[in-house]
Amino acid sequence: MWWRDGIIYQIYPRSYQDSNEDGIGDLPGITQKLDYLKELDIDAIWLSPIYPSPDVDYGYDVADYVAIDPKFGNLEEFDILIEQAHQRGIHIILDLVLNHTSDQHQWFIQSRSSRDNPFRDWYIWRDAAAGGGEPNNWQSAFGGNGWEWDANTNQYYFHMFYKEQPDLNWQNPSVQNAILNVVEFWLKRGVDGFRLDVFNAFFKSQTFKNNPFKLGRRGFEQQHHIYDINQPELIDWLQKFRALLDSYPQRYSVGESFEATPETAALYVGEKLLHATFDFSFLKNRFNPSGFYHSIQRWENALEGRGWPNYVMNNHDVIRSASRYTRNENDARLKILAAMHLTLRGTPYLYYGEEIGMRDIRINKRKQVLDPIGKRYWPFYKGRDGCRSPMQWDDSLFAGFSSRQSWLPVNENFQWRNVESQKKDPDSLFNFYKQLIHLRKTIPALQRGMYLPLTFDPRRLLAYMRKLEDETVLVALNFSRRKVSLMVSTSILHQKWQLLFSNSREEMPDFRDRKITLAPYEVLLLSSD
């Protein structure tokens, strides 16, 4: 299965490649770069939202589910992208933002026009509480109360995110059917899969009870989300969604579980549910083996007997791993993370530019911020602009992304950190990714083998094996800048091992004193069959 054995690559469309020189990336630009993705041996592209949008939340406020935003192109250019990608064996995954729409969507324009409009019940409308005020204590994840007063019809509507993003009423069967029609529209155009944005927030309790209090930093985090997330009705709709996907060959679904533990996220994975869900534990870990070891164990245990894991080091909402884990331009730590990411049991998701170690751009002044949540919480939180800067293709002006000023600044390190320069350097992070991806594609145990933990040192060492039938791969990762020793058991000692890969040696290590000594930041893979 392509989604199980392959590599999925997230593209933030406005930042990948500008084909018409307006400073914004677009679909033809992505099409121009398909050969690059083929060279990297990517199996699928996940496109962040490309639908018409007022861009209050940069595409996550959708004004039309069955069209392309003109700044990105049109349906004909989308069809060309699909055709050209498929010719190269690359699949296309669309981001579906279904919890809410833009307030500029025709559904909501109709809904708020009057209380007796046929679309009124497509959104969550409530009278004020007795004595006035919001219907309950539900909060917006972006800050403040989740209810917005509509003076035209004298009711509140609910929005889990910005007030310009009203939540759909998923308890309404008409909404559920309309969304399935949207899914089928894209399936018929050849889309291979979907990423469901905050899918476990689709349904809200019809009791509209207050969420109970818990300790937290701000309003949304000070509630146990009992009544506005993870409602039981979701399972039935996911089964309908999966049945529709399964009526087309080799389609895929992955869900972004919102405010969820690994155990909760795993509940929505199964033969009649989603193919996969995300666990974002890696995004919160420090650079030490202990955190990653425990995250892997917890995710493996949660999914046991249910489904296939996936792992994410970066996405469009968090500081890039290169900025989280490094303080300079040295990529030694990033190679450790890449090796772990690409040798675990599960589908690796890469974020554009991760393969060349792109860093966040610096945001020093509030007037530089475009992300509304960054403007709201400045200077305590600077928003998500930093991780969304243009792809760094070469050392020309604007990094080969465009010939004019880009919508966000290009990182100032683009002259030496770019695709073209790294292609020429055999020791670059880009070529390291190519080598590890090639190994993953050619060694069945690295694709489908069991994950068997060996040991970890809280600050220095992580070691595990991948095993498929008679084939075993031992992975040892030194997270430190000093040598570290891996003690091996008698059973491992007596196996016949070959050097599969190392970034520090060319010969098999000896097992003197039943241990392997790893060089600083060494990635070591041994194979036995």
Coordinates of C-alpha atoms in Angstrom, one line a residue:
M1 CA 0.0 0.0 0.0
W2 CA 1.5 3.3 -1.1
W3 CA 0.5 5.2 2.1
R4 CA 1.9 2.5 4.4
D5 CA 5.2 1.9 2.6
G6 CA 5.8 5.4 1.3
I7 CA 6.9 8.9 2.3
I8 CA 4.3 11.7 2.5
Y9 CA 5.5 15.3 1.9
Q10 CA 3.4 18.3 3.1
I11 CA 3.4 21.3 0.9
Y12 CA 2.2 24.7 2.1
P13 CA 1.2 25.9 -1.4
R14 CA 1.7 29.6 -1.1
S15 CA 5.3 29.0 -0.1
Y16 CA 6.5 26.3 -2.5
Q17 CA 7.0 27.7 -5.9
D18 CA 5.6 30.9 -7.6
S19 CA 5.0 30.3 -11.3
N20 CA 3.3 33.7 -12.2
E21 CA 5.6 36.0 -10.3
D22 CA 3.1 37.5 -7.9
G23 CA 5.1 36.5 -4.8
I24 CA 2.7 33.6 -3.9
G25 CA 3.2 29.9 -4.6
D26 CA 0.7 28.2 -6.7
L27 CA -0.4 24.9 -8.3
P28 CA 1.6 25.3 -11.6
G29 CA 4.6 26.0 -9.4
I30 CA 4.1 22.7 -7.6
T31 CA 3.8 20.9 -11.0
Q32 CA 7.1 22.4 -12.0
K33 CA 8.8 20.8 -9.0
L34 CA 7.4 17.3 -9.4
D35 CA 10.7 16.0 -10.8
Y36 CA 12.4 17.3 -7.7
L37 CA 10.0 15.3 -5.5
K38 CA 10.5 12.3 -7.7
E39 CA 14.2 12.6 -7.2
L40 CA 13.7 12.7 -3.5
D41 CA 11.5 9.6 -3.9
I42 CA 8.4 11.0 -2.4
D43 CA 5.3 8.9 -2.7
A44 CA 2.6 11.4 -2.0
I45 CA 2.0 15.2 -1.6
W46 CA -0.3 16.5 1.1
L47 CA -1.5 20.0 0.0
S48 CA -2.5 22.4 2.7
P49 CA -5.9 24.1 1.7
I50 CA -6.1 25.4 -1.9
Y51 CA -9.8 26.4 -1.8
P52 CA -11.2 29.9 -2.2
S53 CA -10.7 31.7 1.1
P54 CA -10.6 35.2 2.6
D55 CA -7.5 34.0 4.4
V56 CA -8.4 35.0 7.9
D57 CA -6.7 31.7 8.8
Y58 CA -4.7 31.3 5.6
G59 CA -6.9 28.8 3.9
Y60 CA -8.4 27.1 6.9
D61 CA -11.5 29.3 6.4
V62 CA -13.0 27.8 3.3
A63 CA -15.5 29.8 1.2
D64 CA -16.1 27.1 -1.4
Y65 CA -15.2 23.4 -1.1
V66 CA -15.4 22.6 -4.8
A67 CA -13.2 25.3 -6.4
I68 CA -9.6 26.5 -6.4
D69 CA -8.5 29.8 -5.0
P70 CA -7.5 32.0 -8.0
K71 CA -4.2 32.9 -6.3
F72 CA -3.3 29.2 -6.6
G73 CA -4.7 28.5 -10.0
N74 CA -7.9 26.8 -11.2
L75 CA -9.5 23.4 -11.6
E76 CA -7.8 22.8 -15.0
E77 CA -4.4 23.5 -13.5
F78 CA -5.3 21.2 -10.6
D79 CA -6.2 18.4 -13.0
I80 CA -2.8 18.9 -14.7
L81 CA -1.1 18.6 -11.3
I82 CA -2.9 15.4 -10.6
E83 CA -2.1 14.0 -14.1
Q84 CA 1.6 14.9 -13.9
A85 CA 2.0 13.7 -10.4
H86 CA 0.3 10.3 -11.2
Q87 CA 2.6 9.9 -14.2
R88 CA 5.5 10.1 -11.8
G89 CA 4.0 7.7 -9.3
I90 CA 3.2 10.5 -6.8
H91 CA -0.2 10.6 -5.1
I92 CA -2.2 13.7 -4.1
I93 CA -3.7 14.2 -0.7
L94 CA -6.1 17.2 -0.1
D95 CA -6.6 19.0 3.2
L96 CA -10.3 18.9 4.1
V97 CA -11.3 21.6 6.6
L98 CA -14.8 20.4 7.5
N99 CA -15.3 21.5 11.1
H100 CA -16.1 25.0 10.0
T101 CA -16.4 27.2 7.0
S102 CA -15.5 30.8 6.3
D103 CA -18.3 33.3 7.1
Q104 CA -18.1 34.1 3.4
H105 CA -19.2 30.7 2.4
Q106 CA -22.6 30.7 0.7
W107 CA -23.9 28.2 3.2
F108 CA -23.3 30.7 6.1
I109 CA -24.4 33.7 4.2
Q110 CA -27.7 32.0 3.7
S111 CA -27.8 30.7 7.3
R112 CA -27.3 34.1 8.9
S113 CA -29.8 35.8 6.6
S114 CA -32.9 34.8 8.6
R115 CA -34.0 32.3 11.2
D116 CA -36.3 30.5 8.7
N117 CA -33.7 30.1 5.9
P118 CA -33.3 26.5 4.9
F119 CA -29.5 26.7 5.7
R120 CA -30.2 28.1 9.2
D121 CA -29.6 24.7 10.9
W122 CA -26.4 24.1 8.9
Y123 CA -24.6 26.0 11.6
I124 CA -24.8 26.1 15.4
W125 CA -27.2 28.8 16.5
R126 CA -28.4 29.4 20.0
D127 CA -30.4 31.9 22.0
A128 CA -28.7 33.9 24.7
A129 CA -28.6 32.3 28.1
A130 CA -31.4 33.2 30.6
G131 CA -30.6 36.7 31.8
G132 CA -28.5 37.4 28.7
G133 CA -25.0 36.4 27.6
E134 CA -23.4 33.4 25.9
P135 CA -25.3 30.2 25.7
N136 CA -22.6 28.3 27.6
N137 CA -18.9 28.5 28.5
W138 CA -17.4 26.9 25.4
Q139 CA -14.3 28.7 24.3
S140 CA -12.4 29.4 21.1
A141 CA -9.1 27.6 20.7
F142 CA -7.7 30.9 19.4
G143 CA -8.7 32.8 22.5
G144 CA -11.9 34.3 24.0
N145 CA -15.4 33.0 24.0
G146 CA -16.6 30.7 21.3
W147 CA -19.9 32.4 20.8
E148 CA -20.5 35.4 18.5
W149 CA -23.6 37.5 18.6
D150 CA -25.5 38.1 15.3
A151 CA -27.5 41.3 15.6
N152 CA -29.4 40.6 12.4
T153 CA -31.2 37.4 13.8
N154 CA -30.6 38.0 17.5
Q155 CA -28.8 34.7 18.2
Y156 CA -25.3 33.5 18.9
Y157 CA -23.4 31.2 16.5
F158 CA -20.5 29.0 17.7
H159 CA -16.9 29.2 16.4
M160 CA -14.2 26.9 17.8
F161 CA -11.6 29.1 16.1
Y162 CA -11.9 32.7 14.7
K163 CA -15.3 34.3 14.7
E164 CA -14.9 34.3 10.9
Q165 CA -14.9 30.5 11.0
P166 CA -18.4 29.4 12.1
D167 CA -18.7 25.8 13.0
L168 CA -20.9 23.6 10.9
N169 CA -23.8 21.8 12.6
W170 CA -22.7 18.2 12.0
Q171 CA -25.8 16.9 13.9
N172 CA -27.8 18.0 10.7
P173 CA -27.9 15.0 8.2
S174 CA -28.0 17.6 5.4
V175 CA -24.6 18.8 6.4
Q176 CA -23.2 15.3 6.6
N177 CA -24.5 14.5 3.1
A178 CA -23.2 17.7 1.6
I179 CA -19.7 17.0 2.9
L180 CA -19.8 13.5 1.4
N181 CA -20.7 15.1 -1.9
V182 CA -17.7 17.3 -1.5
V183 CA -15.5 14.3 -0.9
E184 CA -16.9 12.5 -4.0
F185 CA -16.3 15.6 -6.1
W186 CA -12.6 15.4 -5.4
L187 CA -12.4 11.6 -5.6
K188 CA -13.8 11.8 -9.2
R189 CA -11.0 14.2 -10.1
G190 CA -8.5 11.7 -9.1
V191 CA -7.5 12.8 -5.6
D192 CA -5.9 9.9 -3.7
G193 CA -6.6 10.8 -0.2
F194 CA -7.6 13.3 2.4
R195 CA -6.3 14.8 5.6
L196 CA -9.2 15.7 7.9
D197 CA -8.6 18.9 9.8
V198 CA -9.6 18.7 13.5
F199 CA -12.0 15.9 12.7
N200 CA -12.8 14.9 16.2
A201 CA -14.4 18.3 16.8
F202 CA -17.0 17.9 14.1
F203 CA -19.8 16.9 16.4
K204 CA -20.9 18.9 19.5
S205 CA -23.2 17.6 22.2
Q206 CA -26.8 18.6 21.7
T207 CA -27.1 19.2 25.4
F208 CA -24.9 22.3 25.2
K209 CA -23.7 21.8 28.8
N210 CA -20.8 23.8 30.2
N211 CA -17.4 22.1 29.9
P212 CA -15.9 21.4 33.4
F213 CA -13.0 23.5 34.6
K214 CA -9.4 22.3 34.7
L215 CA -6.1 24.0 35.3
G216 CA -4.6 25.7 32.3
R217 CA -2.9 28.8 30.9
R218 CA -5.9 30.4 29.1
G219 CA -9.6 29.9 28.5
F220 CA -9.6 27.0 26.0
E221 CA -7.0 25.1 28.0
Q222 CA -8.9 25.6 31.2
Q223 CA -11.6 23.2 30.2
H224 CA -12.1 19.5 29.9
H225 CA -13.7 19.4 26.4
I226 CA -16.4 16.9 27.3
Y227 CA -19.2 18.4 25.2
D228 CA -17.5 20.1 22.2
I229 CA -15.0 17.4 21.1
N230 CA -15.0 13.5 20.7
Q231 CA -18.8 13.0 20.5
P232 CA -20.1 9.5 19.8
E233 CA -21.9 10.4 16.6
L234 CA -18.6 10.9 14.9
I235 CA -18.0 7.1 14.5
D236 CA -21.1 6.7 12.3
W237 CA -20.1 9.4 9.9
L238 CA -16.5 8.2 9.7
Q239 CA -17.9 4.8 8.7
K240 CA -19.8 6.4 5.9
F241 CA -16.8 8.4 4.8
R242 CA -14.6 5.3 4.8
A243 CA -17.2 3.4 2.8
L244 CA -17.1 6.1 0.1
L245 CA -13.3 6.1 0.0
D246 CA -13.3 2.3 -0.3
S247 CA -15.6 2.5 -3.3
Y248 CA -12.5 3.9 -5.1
P249 CA -9.3 1.9 -5.4
Q250 CA -6.3 2.6 -3.1
R251 CA -7.7 5.7 -1.4
Y252 CA -6.4 7.0 2.0
S253 CA -7.5 9.0 4.9
V254 CA -5.6 10.5 7.9
G255 CA -7.1 12.6 10.6
E256 CA -5.8 15.4 12.7
S257 CA -7.1 14.6 16.2
F258 CA -7.6 17.8 18.1
E259 CA -6.8 18.1 21.8
A260 CA -6.3 14.3 21.9
T261 CA -4.0 11.8 23.6
P262 CA -2.5 9.0 21.5
E263 CA -5.0 6.7 23.0
T264 CA -7.9 8.9 21.9
A265 CA -6.5 9.4 18.4
A266 CA -6.2 5.6 18.0
L267 CA -9.9 5.1 18.7
Y268 CA -10.7 6.5 15.2
V269 CA -8.4 4.1 13.3
G270 CA -9.7 0.9 11.9
E271 CA -10.8 -1.1 8.8
K272 CA -14.1 0.8 8.7
L273 CA -12.8 4.1 10.2
L274 CA -9.8 6.2 9.2
H275 CA -6.6 4.6 7.8
A276 CA -4.5 6.7 10.2
T277 CA -4.6 9.6 12.7
F278 CA -1.8 11.9 13.8
D279 CA 0.0 11.8 17.1
F280 CA 1.9 15.0 17.7
S281 CA 4.1 13.9 20.6
F282 CA 7.3 14.3 18.6
L283 CA 6.6 18.0 18.2
K284 CA 6.7 18.5 22.0
N285 CA 9.8 16.4 22.8
R286 CA 13.2 17.8 23.7
F287 CA 16.3 16.6 21.9
N288 CA 16.9 13.5 24.0
P289 CA 16.3 9.8 23.5
S290 CA 14.0 9.4 26.5
G291 CA 11.2 11.6 25.2
F292 CA 11.2 10.0 21.8
Y293 CA 11.5 6.5 23.2
H294 CA 8.4 7.0 25.4
S295 CA 6.4 8.7 22.6
I296 CA 7.1 5.7 20.3
Q297 CA 6.2 3.2 22.9
R298 CA 2.9 4.9 23.8
W299 CA 1.9 5.3 20.1
E300 CA 2.8 1.7 19.3
N301 CA 0.8 0.5 22.3
A302 CA -2.2 2.7 21.5
L303 CA -2.4 1.4 17.9
E304 CA -1.7 -2.3 18.6
G305 CA -4.2 -4.4 16.7
R306 CA -5.8 -1.2 15.3
G307 CA -3.7 0.4 12.6
W308 CA -0.5 1.8 11.3
P309 CA 1.5 4.6 12.9
N310 CA 2.7 7.8 11.3
Y311 CA 5.3 10.3 12.6
V312 CA 5.6 14.0 12.2
M313 CA 8.6 16.2 13.1
N314 CA 7.2 19.4 11.5
N315 CA 4.1 21.0 10.1
H316 CA 2.6 24.4 9.3
D317 CA 1.6 25.2 12.9
V318 CA 4.9 24.7 14.9
I319 CA 8.4 25.9 15.0
R320 CA 10.5 23.9 12.6
S321 CA 12.6 21.1 14.1
A322 CA 15.8 22.7 12.8
S323 CA 15.0 25.8 14.9
R324 CA 13.7 23.8 17.9
Y325 CA 16.8 21.6 18.2
T326 CA 19.7 23.5 16.8
R327 CA 21.3 26.9 17.6
N328 CA 23.5 27.2 14.6
E329 CA 23.8 25.9 11.0
N330 CA 25.2 22.5 12.0
D331 CA 22.9 19.7 10.8
A332 CA 24.3 16.8 12.9
R333 CA 21.3 16.7 15.2
L334 CA 18.9 16.9 12.2
K335 CA 20.5 13.8 10.7
I336 CA 19.8 11.9 13.9
L337 CA 16.2 13.0 13.8
A338 CA 15.9 12.1 10.1
A339 CA 17.3 8.7 10.7
M340 CA 14.9 8.0 13.5
H341 CA 12.0 9.4 11.5
L342 CA 12.8 7.2 8.4
T343 CA 13.6 4.0 10.2
L344 CA 10.6 3.7 12.6
R345 CA 7.6 1.5 12.0
G346 CA 5.1 4.0 10.5
T347 CA 4.6 6.4 7.6
P348 CA 7.0 9.4 7.8
Y349 CA 5.5 12.8 7.0
L350 CA 8.0 15.4 5.9
Y351 CA 7.3 19.1 5.8
Y352 CA 8.6 21.1 2.8
G353 CA 12.2 22.2 3.3
E354 CA 12.7 19.8 6.2
E355 CA 15.0 17.8 3.8
I356 CA 17.4 20.8 3.6
G357 CA 17.1 21.8 7.2
M358 CA 15.1 25.0 6.7
R359 CA 14.9 27.2 9.8
D360 CA 12.1 29.5 10.9
I361 CA 12.4 33.1 9.7
R362 CA 12.9 35.7 12.4
I363 CA 10.0 37.8 13.4
N364 CA 11.3 40.8 15.4
K365 CA 8.5 43.3 15.2
R366 CA 4.7 43.0 15.5
K367 CA 4.2 44.9 12.2
Q368 CA 6.0 42.0 10.5
V369 CA 3.4 39.4 11.7
L370 CA 0.8 38.2 9.2
D371 CA -0.7 35.4 11.3
P372 CA -3.7 36.8 13.2
I373 CA -3.0 34.7 16.3
G374 CA 0.5 36.1 16.4
K375 CA -0.8 39.6 16.3
R376 CA -3.2 38.8 19.1
Y377 CA -0.7 37.3 21.5
W378 CA 2.4 39.3 20.6
P379 CA 5.1 39.3 22.1
F380 CA 4.3 36.2 24.1
Y381 CA 3.5 34.2 20.9
K382 CA 4.7 35.4 17.5
G383 CA 2.4 33.2 15.5
R384 CA 3.1 30.6 12.8
D385 CA 4.7 32.8 10.1
G386 CA 8.2 31.6 11.0
C387 CA 7.7 28.0 9.7
R388 CA 5.8 29.0 6.6
S389 CA 8.5 31.0 4.7
P390 CA 9.2 30.3 1.0
M391 CA 11.1 27.2 -0.1
Q392 CA 14.8 27.8 -0.6
W393 CA 15.7 26.4 -4.1
D394 CA 18.9 28.2 -4.9
D395 CA 21.0 31.3 -4.0
S396 CA 19.4 33.7 -6.5
L397 CA 17.3 36.6 -5.3
F398 CA 14.3 35.3 -3.4
A399 CA 15.9 31.9 -3.3
G400 CA 14.5 30.8 -6.7
F401 CA 11.0 30.8 -5.2
S402 CA 9.9 33.9 -7.2
S403 CA 11.4 36.8 -9.1
R404 CA 9.7 39.4 -6.8
Q405 CA 9.2 40.0 -3.1
S406 CA 7.5 37.0 -1.6
W407 CA 4.4 37.0 0.6
L408 CA 6.7 36.2 3.6
P409 CA 10.4 37.0 3.6
V410 CA 12.9 34.3 2.5
N411 CA 15.1 33.2 5.3
E412 CA 18.4 35.2 5.3
N413 CA 20.4 31.9 5.2
F414 CA 19.1 31.0 1.8
Q415 CA 22.4 31.8 0.0
W416 CA 24.1 28.8 1.6
R417 CA 21.1 26.7 2.7
N418 CA 19.2 25.8 -0.5
V419 CA 18.4 22.8 -2.6
E420 CA 21.0 23.4 -5.4
S421 CA 23.9 23.8 -3.0
Q422 CA 23.0 20.7 -1.0
K423 CA 22.6 18.6 -4.1
K424 CA 26.3 19.2 -4.8
D425 CA 27.5 18.4 -1.3
P426 CA 27.6 14.6 -0.7
D427 CA 27.5 15.2 3.1
S428 CA 24.5 17.5 3.0
L429 CA 21.3 16.9 4.8
F430 CA 19.5 16.6 1.5
N431 CA 21.7 13.7 0.4
F432 CA 21.4 12.1 3.8
Y433 CA 17.6 12.1 3.3
K434 CA 18.0 10.6 -0.1
Q435 CA 20.2 7.8 1.2
L436 CA 17.9 7.0 4.1
I437 CA 14.8 7.1 1.9
H438 CA 16.5 4.7 -0.5
L439 CA 17.3 2.3 2.3
R440 CA 13.7 2.4 3.5
K441 CA 12.4 1.7 0.0
T442 CA 14.8 -1.2 -0.6
I443 CA 14.8 -3.0 2.8
P444 CA 11.4 -4.6 3.5
A445 CA 12.1 -4.8 7.3
L446 CA 12.4 -0.9 7.4
Q447 CA 9.0 -0.6 5.6
R448 CA 6.9 -3.2 7.2
G449 CA 8.9 -4.9 10.0
M450 CA 8.0 -5.0 13.7
Y451 CA 9.4 -2.4 16.0
L452 CA 11.4 -4.0 18.8
P453 CA 12.9 -1.5 21.3
L454 CA 16.4 -2.4 22.6
T455 CA 17.6 0.3 25.0
F456 CA 17.9 4.0 25.5
D457 CA 20.1 6.3 27.6
P458 CA 18.0 9.3 28.7
R459 CA 20.4 11.8 27.1
R460 CA 22.6 10.0 24.7
L461 CA 21.4 6.7 23.0
L462 CA 18.4 5.2 21.3
A463 CA 18.5 1.7 19.8
Y464 CA 15.9 -0.5 18.4
M465 CA 15.4 -3.2 15.8
R466 CA 13.0 -3.7 12.9
K467 CA 12.2 -7.3 12.1
L468 CA 10.4 -8.9 9.2
E469 CA 10.5 -12.7 8.9
D470 CA 14.2 -13.6 8.8
E471 CA 15.4 -10.0 8.1
T472 CA 16.5 -7.8 11.0
V473 CA 17.8 -4.2 11.0
L474 CA 19.4 -2.8 14.1
V475 CA 19.3 1.0 14.4
A476 CA 21.5 2.8 16.9
L477 CA 21.5 6.6 17.2
N478 CA 23.9 8.7 19.3
F479 CA 22.1 11.9 20.3
S480 CA 25.3 13.3 21.9
R481 CA 28.5 15.0 20.9
R482 CA 30.5 12.4 22.8
K483 CA 31.1 8.7 22.1
V484 CA 28.6 6.3 23.6
S485 CA 28.5 2.5 23.9
L486 CA 25.7 0.2 23.1
M487 CA 25.7 -3.0 25.1
V488 CA 24.4 -6.0 23.2
S489 CA 22.8 -9.2 24.4
T490 CA 24.2 -12.6 23.7
S491 CA 21.5 -13.3 21.1
I492 CA 22.4 -10.2 19.2
L493 CA 26.1 -10.9 19.5
H494 CA 25.7 -14.3 17.9
Q495 CA 23.8 -13.0 14.8
K496 CA 25.7 -12.4 11.6
W497 CA 25.6 -8.7 11.0
Q498 CA 26.6 -6.5 8.0
L499 CA 27.1 -2.8 7.9
L500 CA 24.0 -1.3 6.2
F501 CA 24.7 2.4 6.8
S502 CA 26.8 4.8 8.9
N503 CA 27.6 8.4 8.7
S504 CA 30.8 7.9 10.7
R505 CA 32.4 4.6 9.6
E506 CA 33.0 2.5 6.5
E507 CA 33.6 -0.9 8.2
M508 CA 31.6 -3.1 10.5
P509 CA 32.0 -2.3 14.2
D510 CA 33.5 -5.0 16.3
F511 CA 31.6 -6.3 19.3
R512 CA 34.6 -6.2 21.6
D513 CA 33.4 -6.6 25.3
R514 CA 29.9 -7.1 24.0
K515 CA 29.4 -3.5 23.0
I516 CA 29.4 -1.2 20.0
T517 CA 31.0 2.3 20.5
L518 CA 29.2 5.0 18.5
A519 CA 31.0 8.2 17.4
P520 CA 29.4 11.5 18.2
Y521 CA 26.1 12.0 16.5
E522 CA 26.5 8.6 14.7
V523 CA 23.7 6.9 12.8
L524 CA 24.4 3.2 12.6
L525 CA 22.3 0.6 10.8
L526 CA 23.3 -3.1 10.8
S527 CA 21.4 -5.8 8.9
S528 CA 21.1 -9.5 9.5
D529 CA 19.3 -12.2 7.5

